[in-house]
XYZ file of C-alpha atoms in Angstrom:
297
model
C -2.755 -78.071 -35.716
C -1.248 -76.554 -32.575
C 0.252 -78.995 -30.137
C -1.916 -79.229 -27.052
C -0.336 -79.555 -23.660
C -1.886 -81.980 -21.197
C -2.071 -81.575 -17.429
C 1.354 -81.082 -15.922
C 2.816 -83.606 -13.535
C 2.476 -82.431 -9.959
C 5.470 -81.662 -7.814
C 5.853 -84.692 -5.622
C 5.727 -84.309 -1.868
C 9.480 -84.804 -1.598
C 10.233 -81.821 -3.844
C 10.154 -78.436 -2.068
C 8.461 -75.438 -3.707
C 11.862 -73.865 -4.440
C 12.862 -76.943 -6.440
C 11.626 -75.358 -9.676
C 13.866 -72.348 -9.092
C 16.852 -74.559 -8.375
C 16.283 -76.632 -11.516
C 15.925 -73.542 -13.727
C 18.953 -71.818 -12.193
C 21.121 -74.856 -12.933
C 20.451 -74.523 -16.663
C 22.676 -72.469 -18.987
C 22.358 -68.936 -17.654
C 25.261 -66.506 -17.954
C 23.755 -64.008 -15.513
C 23.267 -66.573 -12.749
C 26.703 -68.060 -13.425
C 28.391 -64.676 -13.061
C 26.807 -64.055 -9.665
C 27.640 -67.561 -8.469
C 31.244 -67.125 -9.550
C 31.458 -63.941 -7.472
C 30.020 -65.775 -4.457
C 32.514 -68.617 -4.832
C 35.382 -66.136 -5.100
C 34.315 -64.605 -1.802
C 32.600 -61.379 -0.765
C 33.830 -59.661 2.367
C 34.302 -55.969 1.596
C 32.048 -52.888 1.278
C 32.574 -52.937 -2.507
C 31.102 -56.449 -2.636
C 28.103 -55.427 -0.527
C 27.346 -52.368 -2.650
C 27.826 -54.202 -5.955
C 25.600 -57.128 -4.969
C 22.878 -54.869 -3.561
C 22.879 -52.807 -6.764
C 22.862 -55.967 -8.884
C 19.855 -57.271 -6.944
C 18.031 -53.971 -7.460
C 18.737 -53.976 -11.202
C 17.672 -57.628 -11.478
C 14.393 -56.954 -9.672
C 13.669 -54.056 -12.026
C 14.540 -56.157 -15.064
C 12.195 -58.904 -13.854
C 9.335 -56.405 -13.721
C 10.103 -55.359 -17.292
C 10.356 -58.953 -18.513
C 7.036 -59.950 -16.926
C 5.283 -56.909 -18.413
C 5.620 -58.366 -21.929
C 2.357 -59.818 -23.331
C 4.263 -63.038 -24.046
C 6.340 -63.137 -20.850
C 4.805 -66.493 -19.861
C 3.503 -69.228 -22.152
C 2.129 -71.763 -19.657
C 1.107 -72.087 -15.996
C 4.300 -74.082 -15.554
C 6.355 -71.081 -16.696
C 4.489 -69.037 -14.086
C 5.221 -71.675 -11.443
C 8.969 -71.467 -12.096
C 8.945 -67.676 -11.953
C 6.860 -67.728 -8.771
C 9.313 -70.180 -7.224
C 12.210 -67.845 -8.025
C 10.357 -64.735 -6.811
C 9.509 -66.346 -3.480
C 13.178 -67.296 -3.089
C 14.044 -63.691 -3.903
C 11.603 -62.497 -1.229
C 13.173 -64.817 1.322
C 16.683 -63.604 0.516
C 15.479 -59.988 0.563
C 14.117 -60.560 4.054
C 17.450 -62.025 5.128
C 19.266 -59.041 3.597
C 17.123 -56.578 5.565
C 17.958 -58.414 8.795
C 21.655 -58.525 7.866
C 21.589 -54.798 7.136
C 20.394 -54.132 10.666
C 23.145 -56.338 12.104
C 25.805 -54.810 9.816
C 24.885 -51.278 10.903
C 25.059 -52.490 14.499
C 28.635 -53.664 13.932
C 29.559 -50.274 12.457
C 28.202 -48.621 15.602
C 29.986 -51.075 17.911
C 33.314 -50.231 16.249
C 32.729 -46.595 17.070
C 32.455 -45.553 13.428
C 28.945 -44.171 13.861
C 26.489 -43.224 16.586
C 23.016 -44.586 16.868
C 20.561 -42.647 18.982
C 18.045 -44.388 21.174
C 14.644 -45.221 19.703
C 12.248 -42.304 19.683
C 9.800 -42.011 22.520
C 6.059 -41.606 22.285
C 5.080 -38.536 20.280
C 8.590 -38.056 18.879
C 9.585 -38.334 15.183
C 11.009 -41.711 14.298
C 14.744 -41.978 13.817
C 17.296 -44.430 12.395
C 16.965 -46.831 15.329
C 13.230 -47.050 14.718
C 13.791 -47.577 11.000
C 16.277 -50.403 11.564
C 13.922 -52.103 13.994
C 11.144 -51.782 11.417
C 13.381 -53.516 8.866
C 13.834 -56.429 11.259
C 10.084 -56.640 11.783
C 9.521 -56.438 8.010
C 11.983 -59.277 7.550
C 9.908 -61.439 9.897
C 6.712 -60.474 8.040
C 8.164 -61.439 4.663
C 9.394 -64.789 5.986
C 5.913 -65.450 7.323
C 4.349 -64.570 3.957
C 6.673 -66.949 2.139
C 6.015 -69.720 4.629
C 2.239 -69.337 4.233
C 1.898 -68.870 0.482
C 4.968 -70.017 -1.472
C 4.273 -73.742 -1.616
C 0.556 -73.312 -2.335
C 1.143 -70.805 -5.129
C 3.941 -72.703 -6.866
C 2.248 -76.090 -6.661
C -1.125 -74.791 -7.859
C 0.432 -73.124 -10.898
C 2.584 -76.132 -11.707
C -0.396 -78.495 -11.538
C -2.706 -76.292 -13.616
C -3.683 -77.868 -16.957
C -2.173 -76.007 -19.893
C -3.870 -75.721 -23.285
C -1.461 -73.338 -24.991
C 0.271 -74.500 -28.194
C 3.767 -75.369 -27.037
C 6.041 -76.723 -29.809
C 8.875 -79.061 -28.926
C 11.169 -77.972 -31.763
C 11.486 -75.597 -34.717
C 9.554 -77.856 -37.086
C 6.545 -78.007 -34.781
C 6.712 -74.226 -34.506
C 6.608 -73.748 -38.278
C 3.791 -76.271 -38.662
C 1.730 -74.691 -35.881
C 2.177 -71.193 -37.345
C 1.074 -72.470 -40.764
C -2.026 -74.043 -39.189
C -2.938 -70.833 -37.361
C -2.461 -68.693 -40.458
C -4.471 -71.191 -42.495
C -7.391 -70.728 -40.133
C -7.258 -66.991 -40.758
C -6.411 -67.049 -44.484
C -7.880 -70.198 -45.999
C -6.373 -71.134 -49.354
C -3.499 -68.630 -49.218
C -1.157 -70.403 -46.796
C 1.178 -73.275 -47.721
C 3.514 -75.226 -45.468
C 6.568 -76.160 -47.542
C 8.315 -79.200 -46.076
C 12.066 -79.524 -46.454
C 12.475 -83.011 -44.975
C 10.714 -86.314 -44.512
C 8.857 -87.083 -41.299
C 11.323 -87.979 -38.578
C 14.399 -86.758 -40.480
C 14.770 -83.519 -38.541
C 16.955 -83.755 -35.439
C 16.443 -80.697 -33.191
C 19.849 -81.312 -31.598
C 21.516 -80.605 -34.965
C 19.668 -77.308 -35.368
C 22.286 -74.689 -36.265
C 19.926 -71.721 -36.141
C 18.264 -72.392 -39.496
C 15.498 -74.610 -38.205
C 14.355 -77.733 -40.013
C 14.337 -76.368 -43.560
C 10.554 -75.983 -43.718
C 8.906 -72.642 -44.394
C 5.511 -71.091 -44.975
C 4.332 -69.082 -47.992
C 1.424 -66.663 -47.701
C -0.244 -65.092 -50.759
C -1.974 -61.756 -50.174
C -3.163 -59.372 -52.891
C -0.615 -60.641 -55.399
C 2.312 -60.454 -52.946
C 4.023 -63.652 -51.812
C 5.458 -63.713 -48.308
C 7.764 -66.352 -46.879
C 8.021 -67.151 -43.175
C 11.110 -69.102 -42.151
C 13.910 -69.468 -39.626
C 17.468 -68.326 -40.347
C 20.450 -67.075 -38.343
C 18.575 -68.021 -35.141
C 15.729 -65.627 -35.981
C 12.206 -65.906 -37.334
C 11.821 -63.781 -40.457
C 9.254 -62.800 -43.063
C 10.341 -61.816 -46.584
C 8.410 -60.369 -49.530
C 8.987 -61.951 -52.937
C 8.802 -58.504 -54.556
C 11.903 -57.440 -52.618
C 14.016 -60.395 -53.763
C 17.115 -59.780 -55.871
C 18.032 -62.337 -58.506
C 21.632 -63.497 -58.616
C 23.657 -64.462 -61.666
C 23.305 -68.104 -60.660
C 19.537 -67.902 -60.807
C 18.959 -67.712 -57.055
C 17.265 -65.012 -55.037
C 18.702 -62.999 -52.161
C 17.119 -60.464 -49.843
C 18.698 -57.402 -48.304
C 15.608 -56.538 -46.263
C 13.098 -58.566 -44.270
C 10.796 -58.373 -41.267
C 12.180 -59.835 -38.050
C 9.664 -61.313 -35.641
C 9.446 -60.234 -32.005
C 10.933 -63.458 -30.603
C 13.963 -65.545 -31.518
C 12.996 -68.707 -29.595
C 12.895 -71.733 -31.892
C 10.050 -73.060 -29.744
C 8.275 -69.710 -29.671
C 4.555 -69.492 -29.042
C 2.951 -69.977 -32.495
C 0.231 -67.441 -31.699
C 2.896 -64.815 -31.010
C 4.573 -65.459 -34.365
C 1.267 -65.644 -36.242
C 0.259 -62.352 -34.654
C 3.515 -60.728 -35.787
C 2.966 -61.969 -39.345
C -0.635 -60.779 -39.484
C 0.436 -57.317 -38.313
C 2.934 -57.084 -41.180
C 0.318 -58.264 -43.687
C -2.234 -55.789 -42.373
C 0.259 -52.899 -42.485
C 1.242 -53.755 -46.068
C -2.378 -54.044 -47.137
C -3.173 -50.675 -45.559
C -0.172 -49.108 -47.334
C -1.293 -50.545 -50.666
C -4.800 -49.222 -50.206
C -3.396 -45.827 -49.285
C -1.260 -45.771 -52.424
C -4.260 -46.636 -54.618
C -6.295 -43.928 -52.944
C -3.570 -41.351 -53.603
C -3.317 -42.337 -57.278
C -7.062 -42.058 -57.704
C -7.033 -38.631 -56.123
C -4.332 -37.453 -58.540
C -6.266 -38.791 -61.521
C -9.440 -37.006 -60.430
C -7.582 -33.719 -60.056
C -6.131 -33.991 -63.548
C -9.588 -34.383 -65.063
C-alpha cells in the first residue's frame, strides 16, 4: 500500500523561515550554482546588471510555469520550501527596486541624465514620481514579508501530510502496483527482482530495483518499469524477439515524470490514461470492422 507520511517535524525556534530555502539551495542545483559563480566572480558593470535582471525575470516566469503543473508539489513540506524561496525572492526584489532608485540617482549625479522635479498637484506623474513609488513599494514588500513569511512557511512545514511519498524506486513501483490493483483487481502483478532489503537506492544506476509491474487488459499485457532514468510502459504485442530468445522494444510509453521517487498517483494516472486510450482504440477498430461487414451484406 502507499507509504503514508506522518506529521512533519516543526521548524525549531532557532531556525529562521528562510532556512528551508537555504537548505534546498545548497543541494545539487546547476542553475543556482551558475548564478552563485557569477556573484563570486564579481558584478560591477551595466552588462552584469542587465544580465542578472533578465535572469531574475526569466526565473520568476519559469517558477510560475513550474507551479502550474498539477503535480508541482507533492506535500505541504514541498510548499513550505517553495514559499520560503518565494519570500526570499520578494525580499530581494524589494531591495532591487530600492537599488534601482539609488542607481538612477547616481547616473543623474554624474550628469549623464536629467531628472525633473516631482510633479505638482494636478500634474501628470513623471520619472521622479515613479522612482519614489518604487522606493515606497520596496518598503511595502519588506513589511509584507516581515508580517507573513514566517507564519506561512512554518504553518505549511508543520501541516500533516498524507500523500504517498516513496523513499526509493522500489517503494515507488510497489505503491503504483497497489494503486493499480485497487482499480484493476486480479489483473495487476508486482514482479519482484530482489529479496527484501537487498536493494540499495544509493547503487541505483537509473534502472531502479529490478522490480516491475504487469497489467493484463483485454488480452494485452503491459509492463511498467524503470529504465534509463525514466518510467516506461511497454506492450507485449509490440515486443520483438531476438535470435537469443529475448525480447526487445523499439517503442514504449514514457511517463510524465522521471523522478525515481515520483508520486505513485501521478504514475498510476499516466498508466490508466494509456490503458483507456488503447481500450478506446480497440473498441473503435471493432466498430469499424462491424460497419464494413454490415455494408457487405
